[in-house]
Coordinates of C-alpha atoms and ligand atoms in Angstrom, one line a residue:
X939 CA 20.4 -8.3 4.3
X940 CA 22.6 -8.8 7.3
X941 CA 25.6 -10.7 7.9
X942 CA 24.6 -15.0 8.1
X943 CA 26.3 -17.6 9.4
X944 CA 28.9 -19.5 7.4
X945 CA 27.6 -22.3 5.6
X946 CA 29.9 -25.3 6.5
X947 CA 30.7 -27.2 3.3
X948 CA 32.3 -30.2 4.7
X949 CA 29.0 -31.4 5.8
X950 CA 27.6 -31.8 2.3
X951 CA 31.2 -33.9 1.5
X952 CA 30.4 -35.9 4.3
X953 CA 27.3 -37.6 2.5
X954 CA 28.8 -40.4 0.4
X955 CA 25.6 -41.6 -1.1
X956 CA 22.0 -40.6 -0.3
X957 CA 19.7 -42.2 1.4
X958 CA 16.2 -41.3 -0.4
X959 CA 16.1 -40.2 -3.6
X960 CA 16.4 -36.5 -3.5
X961 CA 13.3 -33.9 -4.0
X962 CA 13.0 -30.6 -5.2
X963 CA 13.9 -27.3 -2.9
X964 CA 10.5 -26.6 -1.1
X965 CA 8.8 -23.6 -3.4
X966 CA 10.7 -24.5 -6.4
X967 CA 9.0 -26.7 -8.9
X968 CA 9.7 -29.1 -11.8
X969 CA 8.0 -28.2 -14.8
X970 CA 7.1 -31.6 -16.3
X971 CA 6.2 -32.8 -20.0
X972 CA 2.6 -33.2 -19.2
X973 CA 2.2 -29.1 -18.8
X974 CA 4.7 -28.4 -21.8
X975 CA 1.3 -27.1 -23.9
X976 CA 1.0 -24.5 -21.8
X977 CA 4.2 -23.2 -21.3
X978 CA 4.8 -23.4 -25.3
X979 CA 1.4 -21.8 -25.6
X980 CA 2.4 -18.6 -23.1
X981 CA 6.0 -18.4 -24.9
X982 CA 4.2 -18.3 -28.6
X983 CA 1.6 -15.9 -27.4
X984 CA 4.2 -13.8 -25.6
X985 CA 6.9 -13.7 -28.4
X986 CA 4.0 -13.0 -31.1
X987 CA 2.2 -10.4 -28.9
X988 CA 6.2 -8.7 -28.3
X989 CA 6.7 -8.7 -32.7
X990 CA 3.5 -7.3 -33.2
X991 CA 4.1 -4.2 -30.7
X992 CA 7.3 -3.8 -31.3
X993 CA 9.1 -5.2 -28.0
X994 CA 12.9 -6.4 -28.5
X995 CA 14.1 -9.6 -26.5
X996 CA 16.3 -9.2 -23.4
X997 CA 17.5 -11.4 -20.5
X998 CA 19.1 -10.5 -17.4
X999 CA 21.8 -12.8 -15.4
X1000 CA 20.1 -14.6 -12.7
X1001 CA 22.3 -13.1 -10.2
X1002 CA 22.6 -9.3 -9.6
X1003 CA 24.2 -7.1 -6.9
X1004 CA 21.9 -7.4 -4.2
X1005 CA 22.5 -3.8 -3.7
X1006 CA 20.7 -3.0 -7.0
X1007 CA 17.2 -4.4 -5.0
X1008 CA 18.0 -2.6 -2.2
X1009 CA 18.3 0.9 -4.0
X1010 CA 15.7 0.3 -6.5
X1011 CA 12.9 -2.4 -5.1
X1012 CA 13.2 -0.8 -1.8
X1013 CA 15.2 -1.4 1.2
X1014 CA 11.9 -1.7 3.7
X1015 CA 10.0 -3.3 1.5
X1016 CA 8.8 -7.2 2.0
X1017 CA 10.9 -8.3 -1.1
X1018 CA 14.1 -7.0 0.0
X1019 CA 13.7 -7.2 3.8
X1020 CA 12.3 -10.9 4.0
X1021 CA 12.3 -12.5 0.4
X1022 CA 15.4 -12.0 -1.4
X1023 CA 17.9 -15.3 -1.7
X1024 CA 21.3 -13.3 -0.8
X1025 CA 24.8 -14.5 -0.5
X1026 CA 28.3 -13.9 -0.6
X1027 CA 30.4 -15.5 -3.5
X1028 CA 34.0 -16.6 -3.2
X1029 CA 34.9 -13.3 -4.4
X1030 CA 33.2 -11.7 -1.5
X1031 CA 30.7 -10.1 -3.4
X1032 CA 26.9 -10.0 -2.1
X1033 CA 24.8 -11.0 -4.9
X1034 CA 21.1 -12.1 -4.7
X1035 CA 19.1 -14.4 -7.1
X1036 CA 16.7 -11.8 -8.7
X1037 CA 13.3 -11.7 -7.4
X1038 CA 12.2 -9.3 -10.5
X1039 CA 13.8 -8.1 -13.5
X1040 CA 12.6 -4.1 -14.0
X1041 CA 15.8 -3.1 -11.9
X1042 CA 17.8 -5.7 -13.8
X1043 CA 16.4 -4.4 -17.3
X1044 CA 17.1 -0.8 -16.0
X1045 CA 20.7 -1.8 -15.1
X1046 CA 21.4 -3.2 -18.3
X1047 CA 19.8 -0.3 -20.1
X1048 CA 22.4 2.3 -18.3
X1049 CA 25.4 -0.2 -18.6
X1050 CA 24.9 -0.9 -22.3
X1051 CA 23.6 2.9 -23.2
X1052 CA 20.5 1.4 -24.9
X1053 CA 19.0 4.6 -25.3
X1054 CA 20.9 4.7 -28.7
X1055 CA 18.6 1.8 -30.0
X1056 CA 15.4 3.7 -30.1
X1057 CA 13.1 6.0 -28.4
X1058 CA 11.2 4.5 -26.3
X1059 CA 13.1 1.1 -26.1
X1060 CA 10.5 -1.5 -25.5
X1061 CA 11.4 -4.8 -24.7
X1062 CA 10.3 -8.1 -23.5
X1063 CA 11.4 -11.3 -21.0
X1064 CA 10.4 -14.7 -20.3
X1065 CA 12.5 -15.3 -17.1
X1066 CA 12.6 -16.7 -13.8
X1067 CA 12.7 -15.3 -10.4
X1068 CA 13.2 -16.0 -6.7
X1069 CA 11.5 -15.0 -3.6
X1070 CA 11.7 -16.5 0.0
X1071 CA 8.2 -16.7 0.6
X1072 CA 6.0 -18.8 2.3
X1073 CA 5.1 -21.4 -0.5
X1074 CA 1.1 -21.6 -1.5
X1075 CA -1.2 -22.2 -3.7
X1076 CA -0.2 -19.5 -6.2
X1077 CA 3.0 -18.4 -4.3
X1078 CA 6.3 -20.0 -5.2
X1079 CA 9.9 -19.6 -4.0
X1080 CA 10.7 -19.9 -7.6
X1081 CA 8.1 -18.7 -10.7
X1082 CA 8.3 -17.0 -14.2
X1083 CA 7.5 -14.0 -15.5
X1084 CA 6.6 -12.7 -19.0
X1085 CA 7.0 -8.9 -18.5
X1086 CA 7.3 -5.8 -21.0
X1087 CA 9.3 -2.4 -20.3
X1088 CA 9.2 0.7 -22.2
X1089 CA 12.1 2.7 -21.4
X1090 CA 13.1 6.6 -22.4
X1091 CA 9.5 8.1 -22.3
X1092 CA 7.5 9.7 -19.8
X1093 CA 4.5 9.9 -22.2
X1094 CA 0.8 8.6 -20.5
X1095 CA 0.2 6.9 -23.8
X1096 CA 2.9 4.4 -23.0
X1097 CA 1.3 3.9 -19.7
X1098 CA -2.2 2.4 -21.3
X1099 CA -0.1 0.9 -24.2
X1100 CA 1.8 -1.4 -21.5
X1101 CA -2.0 -2.3 -20.3
X1102 CA -3.5 -2.6 -23.7
X1103 CA -0.3 -4.8 -24.2
X1104 CA -1.4 -7.1 -21.3
X1105 CA -5.3 -7.3 -22.5
X1106 CA -3.6 -8.2 -26.0
X1107 CA -1.8 -11.1 -24.3
X1108 CA -4.9 -12.3 -22.2
X1109 CA -7.1 -12.1 -25.5
X1110 CA -4.5 -14.1 -27.1
X1111 CA -5.0 -16.8 -24.4
X1112 CA -8.8 -16.6 -24.6
X1113 CA -9.2 -15.3 -21.1
X1114 CA -12.1 -12.7 -21.4
X1115 CA -12.8 -11.6 -17.3
X1116 CA -10.2 -9.3 -16.6
X1117 CA -9.9 -6.0 -14.9
X1118 CA -7.4 -3.7 -13.9
X1119 CA -7.3 -2.1 -10.5
X1120 CA -5.4 1.4 -11.3
X1121 CA -3.9 4.0 -9.0
X1122 CA -1.7 7.3 -9.5
X1123 CA 1.1 7.6 -6.9
X1124 CA 2.1 10.9 -8.1
X1125 CA 5.6 12.5 -8.3
X1126 CA 8.2 13.3 -5.7
X1127 CA 6.2 16.3 -4.9
X1128 CA 3.0 15.8 -4.3
X1129 CA 3.7 12.6 -2.9
X1130 CA 5.6 14.3 -0.1
X1131 CA 2.4 15.7 1.0
X1132 CA 0.6 12.4 0.8
X1133 CA 2.6 10.8 3.0
X1134 CA 2.7 13.4 5.7
X1135 CA -0.7 13.7 6.0
X1136 CA -1.0 9.5 5.8
X1137 CA 1.1 9.8 8.8
X1138 CA -0.7 12.4 10.5
X1139 CA -3.7 10.2 10.0
X1140 CA -2.2 6.8 11.2
X1141 CA -0.6 8.6 14.1
X1142 CA -3.5 7.6 16.4
X1143 CA -4.0 4.4 15.3
X1144 CA -0.3 3.1 15.6
X1145 CA -0.7 1.2 18.7
X1146 CA -3.3 -1.2 16.8
X1147 CA -1.9 -1.9 13.8
X1148 CA 0.0 -5.2 13.3
X1149 CA 3.9 -5.3 14.3
X1150 CA 5.2 -5.1 10.5
X1151 CA 3.0 -2.1 10.4
X1152 CA 4.4 -0.5 13.4
X1153 CA 7.3 -0.6 11.8
X1154 CA 6.2 0.2 8.2
X1155 CA 5.1 3.4 9.9
X1156 CA 8.5 4.7 10.7
X1157 CA 10.6 3.6 7.9
X1158 CA 7.8 3.7 4.8
X1159 CA 4.8 4.6 5.5
X1160 CA 3.1 4.2 2.2
X1161 CA 3.6 0.3 2.7
X1162 CA 1.0 0.7 5.2
X1163 CA -1.6 0.6 2.6
X1164 CA 0.0 -2.7 1.4
X1165 CA -0.8 -4.7 4.5
X1166 CA -3.0 -8.0 3.7
X1167 CA -3.1 -8.2 7.8
X1168 CA -7.2 -8.4 8.6
X1169 CA -6.6 -5.9 11.7
X1170 CA -5.0 -2.8 9.6
X1171 CA -7.7 -3.3 6.7
X1172 CA -10.4 -1.0 9.0
X1173 CA -7.6 1.7 9.4
X1174 CA -7.0 1.5 5.4
X1175 CA -10.4 2.1 4.5
X1176 CA -10.6 5.7 6.3
X1177 CA -7.2 6.8 5.4
X1178 CA -6.5 10.1 3.0
X1179 CA -6.7 9.1 -0.5
X1180 CA -3.4 10.2 -3.3
X1181 CA -6.0 11.8 -5.6
X1182 CA -6.8 14.6 -3.2
X1183 CA -3.1 15.5 -3.1
X1184 CA -2.1 15.5 -6.8
X1185 CA -0.5 18.1 -8.4
X1186 CA -1.6 19.6 -11.9
X1187 CA 0.5 17.5 -14.0
X1188 CA 0.2 14.2 -12.3
X1189 CA -3.4 14.7 -12.5
X1190 CA -3.7 15.2 -16.1
X1191 CA -1.1 12.6 -16.6
X1192 CA -3.5 9.9 -15.0
X1193 CA -6.4 11.6 -16.9
X1194 CA -4.8 10.9 -20.3
X1195 CA -4.3 7.1 -19.2
X1196 CA -7.8 6.8 -18.1
X1197 CA -8.8 8.4 -21.3
X1198 CA -7.0 6.1 -23.6
X1199 CA -8.0 3.1 -21.3
X1200 CA -12.1 3.9 -21.8
X1201 CA -11.2 5.1 -25.9
X1202 CA -10.1 1.2 -26.3
X1203 CA -12.9 -0.3 -23.9
X1204 CA -10.8 -1.3 -21.1
X1205 CA -12.9 -2.1 -17.9
X1206 CA -10.6 -0.5 -14.9
X1207 CA -11.5 0.0 -11.6
X1208 CA -9.8 3.0 -9.8
X1209 CA -8.2 1.6 -6.4
X1210 CA -6.9 4.6 -4.4
X1211 CA -5.0 2.2 -2.2
X1212 CA -3.3 0.7 -4.5
X1213 CA 0.6 0.9 -3.8
X1214 CA 2.5 -2.1 -4.8
X1215 CA 5.0 -3.9 -3.0
X1216 CA 7.6 -2.4 -4.5
X1217 CA 8.9 0.9 -4.0
X1218 CA 10.2 2.4 -7.6
X1219 CA 6.8 3.3 -8.8
X1220 CA 5.5 6.7 -9.3
X1221 CA 2.3 8.1 -11.2
X1222 CA 0.3 5.1 -13.1
X1223 CA 0.5 1.6 -11.0
X1224 CA -1.8 -1.2 -12.0
X1225 CA -2.4 -4.8 -11.1
X1226 CA -4.6 -7.5 -13.1
X1227 CA -7.4 -9.8 -11.2
X1228 CA -9.8 -12.2 -13.2
X1229 CA -13.3 -11.5 -12.4
X1230 CA -14.8 -14.8 -11.4
X1231 CA -17.5 -16.8 -13.7
X1232 CA -21.0 -16.5 -11.8
X1233 CA -21.3 -18.8 -8.7
X1234 CA -17.1 -19.4 -8.7
X1235 CA -14.9 -17.9 -6.1
X1236 CA -12.0 -15.5 -7.1
X1237 CA -8.8 -17.0 -7.4
X1238 CA -6.6 -15.3 -4.1
X1239 CA -3.9 -13.6 -6.5
X1240 CA -3.1 -11.3 -8.6
X1241 CA -2.4 -12.5 -12.4
X1242 CA 0.1 -9.5 -12.9
X1243 CA 1.3 -6.3 -12.1
X1244 CA 3.1 -2.9 -13.3
X1245 CA 3.6 0.8 -13.5
X1246 CA 5.5 3.7 -14.1
X1247 CA 8.9 4.0 -12.7
X1248 CA 10.8 7.0 -13.7
X1249 CA 12.7 7.4 -10.6
X1250 CA 14.3 3.8 -10.9
X1251 CA 17.3 5.1 -13.0
X1252 CA 18.0 7.5 -10.7
X1253 CA 18.2 5.2 -7.4
X1254 CA 20.8 3.2 -9.1
X1255 CA 22.7 5.9 -11.5
X1256 CA 22.8 9.7 -12.0
X1257 CA 20.7 9.5 -15.3
X1258 CA 16.9 10.1 -15.6
X1259 CA 15.2 7.2 -17.6
X1260 CA 11.3 7.8 -17.8
X1261 CA 9.9 4.1 -18.0
X1262 CA 7.0 2.1 -17.7
X1263 CA 6.3 -2.2 -17.8
X1264 CA 4.5 -4.8 -16.2
X1265 CA 4.6 -8.6 -15.7
X1266 CA 2.5 -11.6 -15.7
X1267 CA 2.8 -14.3 -13.6
X1268 CA 3.1 -17.4 -15.6
X1269 CA 2.4 -20.1 -13.2
X1270 CA -0.7 -18.4 -12.2
X1271 CA -2.0 -17.8 -15.6
X1272 CA -1.4 -21.4 -16.4
X1273 CA -3.2 -22.2 -13.1
X1274 CA -6.3 -19.8 -14.4
X1275 CA -6.6 -21.6 -17.6
X1276 CA -6.6 -25.1 -15.9
X1277 CA -9.0 -24.2 -13.2
X1278 CA -11.2 -22.2 -16.0
X1279 CA -10.8 -25.0 -18.3
X1280 CA -9.9 -22.3 -21.1
X1281 CA -9.2 -24.0 -24.4
X1282 CA -6.5 -23.2 -26.7
X1283 CA -6.5 -23.4 -30.5
X1284 CA -4.5 -26.7 -31.1
X1285 CA -2.7 -26.2 -34.2
X1286 CA -0.5 -29.4 -33.9
X1287 CA 1.4 -30.9 -37.1
X1288 CA 1.0 -34.1 -37.9
X1289 CA 3.3 -36.6 -36.1
X1290 CA 4.5 -39.4 -37.9
X1291 CA 6.1 -42.9 -35.7
X1292 CA 8.6 -44.7 -37.5
X1293 CA 8.7 -48.4 -36.9
X1294 CA 12.1 -50.4 -38.2
X1295 CA 11.6 -54.0 -37.7
X1296 CA 14.8 -56.6 -37.7
X1297 CA 18.2 -55.2 -37.8
X1298 CA 18.9 -53.8 -41.0
X1299 CA 15.8 -51.7 -41.0
X1300 CA 17.0 -50.4 -37.6
X1301 CA 20.5 -49.6 -39.2
X1302 CA 18.9 -47.6 -41.9
X1303 CA 16.0 -46.0 -40.0
X1304 CA 17.9 -42.7 -38.4
X1305 CA 18.8 -42.1 -42.3
X1306 CA 15.0 -41.5 -42.9
X1307 CA 14.0 -40.2 -39.6
X1308 CA 16.8 -37.4 -40.0
X1309 CA 15.5 -36.8 -43.6
X1310 CA 11.9 -36.3 -42.7
X1311 CA 13.1 -33.9 -39.7
X1312 CA 14.9 -31.6 -42.2
X1313 CA 11.8 -31.6 -44.3
X1314 CA 9.6 -30.2 -41.2
X1315 CA 7.7 -33.7 -40.4
X1316 CA 7.6 -34.5 -36.4
X1317 CA 9.1 -37.9 -36.0
X1318 CA 8.9 -40.0 -32.7
X1319 CA 10.2 -43.3 -32.6
X1320 CA 11.1 -46.2 -30.2
X1321 CA 14.0 -47.8 -32.1
X1322 CA 15.1 -49.3 -28.8
X1323 CA 12.2 -52.1 -28.7
X1324 CA 12.6 -54.7 -31.2
X1325 CA 9.2 -56.2 -31.8
X1326 CA 6.3 -54.6 -34.1
X1327 CA 3.7 -54.8 -31.4
X1328 CA 6.0 -53.0 -29.0
X1329 CA 6.7 -50.3 -31.2
X1330 CA 3.2 -49.9 -32.5
X1331 CA 2.0 -49.6 -28.9
X1332 CA 4.4 -46.5 -28.4
X1333 CA 3.0 -44.9 -31.6
X1334 CA -0.6 -45.0 -29.9
X1335 CA 0.5 -43.7 -26.7
X1336 CA 2.4 -40.8 -28.6
X1337 CA -1.2 -40.1 -30.5
X1338 CA 0.9 -40.4 -34.0
X1339 CA -1.4 -40.0 -36.7
X1340 CA 0.8 -42.1 -39.3
X1341 CA 3.4 -44.6 -38.8
X1342 CA 5.9 -45.6 -41.1
X1343 CA 6.9 -49.2 -41.2
X1344 CA 10.3 -50.6 -42.5
X1345 CA 10.9 -54.7 -42.2
X1346 CA 13.2 -56.9 -43.9
X1347 CA 10.9 -57.1 -46.8
X1348 CA 10.6 -53.4 -47.3
X1349 CA 14.2 -52.8 -47.4
X1350 CA 14.5 -55.5 -50.0
X1351 CA 11.6 -54.0 -52.2
X1352 CA 13.0 -50.6 -51.5
X1353 CA 9.4 -49.8 -49.8
X1354 CA 7.9 -48.1 -46.7
X1355 CA 4.2 -48.9 -45.2
X1356 CA 2.4 -46.3 -45.1
X1357 CA -0.5 -46.5 -42.0
X1358 CA -2.9 -44.1 -41.4
X1359 CA -3.4 -44.3 -37.9
X1360 CA -7.0 -43.2 -37.6
X1361 CA -8.3 -45.5 -40.3
X1362 CA -5.9 -48.4 -40.0
X1363 CA -5.7 -48.3 -43.8
X1364 CA -2.2 -49.0 -45.3
X1365 CA -0.1 -48.7 -48.5
X1366 CA 3.1 -49.1 -49.5
X1367 CA 5.4 -46.0 -50.6
X1368 CA 8.3 -45.9 -52.7
X1369 CA 11.4 -45.5 -50.0
X1370 CA 13.8 -43.4 -52.4
X1371 CA 10.9 -40.9 -52.9
X1372 CA 9.8 -40.7 -49.3
X1373 CA 9.5 -37.1 -48.7
X1374 CA 7.6 -36.5 -52.1
X1375 CA 5.4 -39.4 -51.1
X1376 CA 4.7 -38.3 -48.0
X1377 CA 3.5 -34.7 -48.7
X1378 CA 1.2 -36.4 -51.8
X1379 CA 0.0 -38.3 -49.3
X1380 CA -0.9 -35.6 -46.9
X1381 CA -2.3 -33.2 -49.8
X1382 CA -4.6 -35.6 -50.9
X1383 CA -5.5 -36.4 -47.1
X1384 CA -6.7 -32.9 -47.2
X1385 CA -8.6 -32.8 -50.2
Ligands
HAM616 P1 5.3 -8.4 -8.9 O1 3.9 -7.8 -8.7 O2 5.9 -8.7 -7.8 O3 5.8 -7.0 -9.8 O4 5.1 -9.4 -9.8 C1 4.4 -9.7 -10.8 C2 3.9 -10.7 -11.2 O5 4.4 -12.4 -10.8 C3 2.4 -11.1 -9.8 O6 1.4 -10.5 -10.3 C4 2.1 -12.3 -10.0 O7 1.5 -13.0 -10.8 C5 4.0 -12.9 -9.9 N1 4.4 -13.3 -9.0 C6 4.7 -12.3 -8.1 N2 5.6 -13.4 -7.3 C7 5.2 -14.6 -7.1 C8 5.5 -15.7 -6.8 N3 5.9 -15.7 -5.3 N4 4.7 -17.0 -7.3 C9 4.3 -16.9 -7.9 N5 4.2 -15.8 -9.1 C10 4.5 -14.7 -8.7 C11 6.9 -7.3 -10.3 O8 7.8 -8.0 -10.2 C12 7.4 -6.1 -11.5 N6 8.6 -6.3 -11.9 C13 6.6 -5.9 -12.5 C14 7.0 -4.6 -13.3 C15 7.4 -4.8 -14.2 N7 6.8 -3.2 -13.0 C16 7.0 -2.5 -13.7 N8 7.8 -3.5 -15.0

């Protein structure tokens, strides 16, 4: 996060008119109407689960003080060292586009003293985040997470509760083949002992590690276990594991978490080298992956991850607030639903298409459309098109179930044509009693 070169804003002003159509910034994608269904379903499922499990909504600002992440996520993590979008505001504040939400949620909890709320406080968010990564399949510079955090309690049942919440989420989306890899990072005491032993082990291999790991060796030894470089994997295989260094309390904590998971039929895979890419974790850490269907290759990304972060509050204030949580990557889950063709229940409501032909009918149309909409009918229209044919074509395109057709003659007679778009059968309804008539028609159709 060193000083950057000043940007010459006059260059922006010099461009009078763009030569080509602007494109999105690399790694920051548009979410288009064709994907609305997926985003809606994630939103619905996430909110339903939050409601059932007692989580309250929280939203933190897009910009946070850059140092918040330096002190919590960790100065020597990839996220802070390489991936944060950091800049100075006109008021000379150093801010960052938030790369994640756990630190922000804790900041908000401490700032607004949310401990009065309930113990523990459970919150959820559906938000966008920014990391300057190399864009590739499942890895973007702007992405979304659906996250759940439980603040104010150190009991291991809450570690298990977060994992069960994630499984609930996957289940609701009909994603069945999920495994959770799980590990513990112990507490300050047992971790210190472990880190010393890890350092002693890696000392003899130091020269053969990748450049990043040689730096990590000096500054943040646990990060060595997180390295994805092929050349470093062989040394990881023989490295000491934290389970051999746990104190009694941490051992018991982990045992309870695993027992509760077993009681709930969760298929977990212990991974003694799982450390996660953020420094604020202690004790339980976990990541979710798909188990690919037989014959299919594994999607090369985690769907989500989380863990306990009892010390995070102390890194950014003087308060102790034990906490645990996780976040799911929304783009990745959507990708999984698409790639594996996992169908969702469509509880779509009946869609009405309102057709108006002639000046008089068009003028009156909005009154009836509004009336239907405030009575909870989904109504689409193409009032900008004049001909009956053009409007009916649009009704087909948006897959309307019913068309209501209003022309000069209908206005004069006080009626409207009701057309069932599946059967093509038409009949006239009384315009003055439109809402009731349509409700009756739908009841009849159901029977
Ligand atoms: P994280 O593992 O950095 O954890 O991110 C959580 C999830 O966000 C990842 O598993 C992945 O699905 C998604 N994700 C991360 N980076 C990208 C990216 N560049 N493009 C697309 N998806 C991405 C956290 O952020 C922690 N705050 C989670 C947590 C909550 N821990 C405790 N509470």
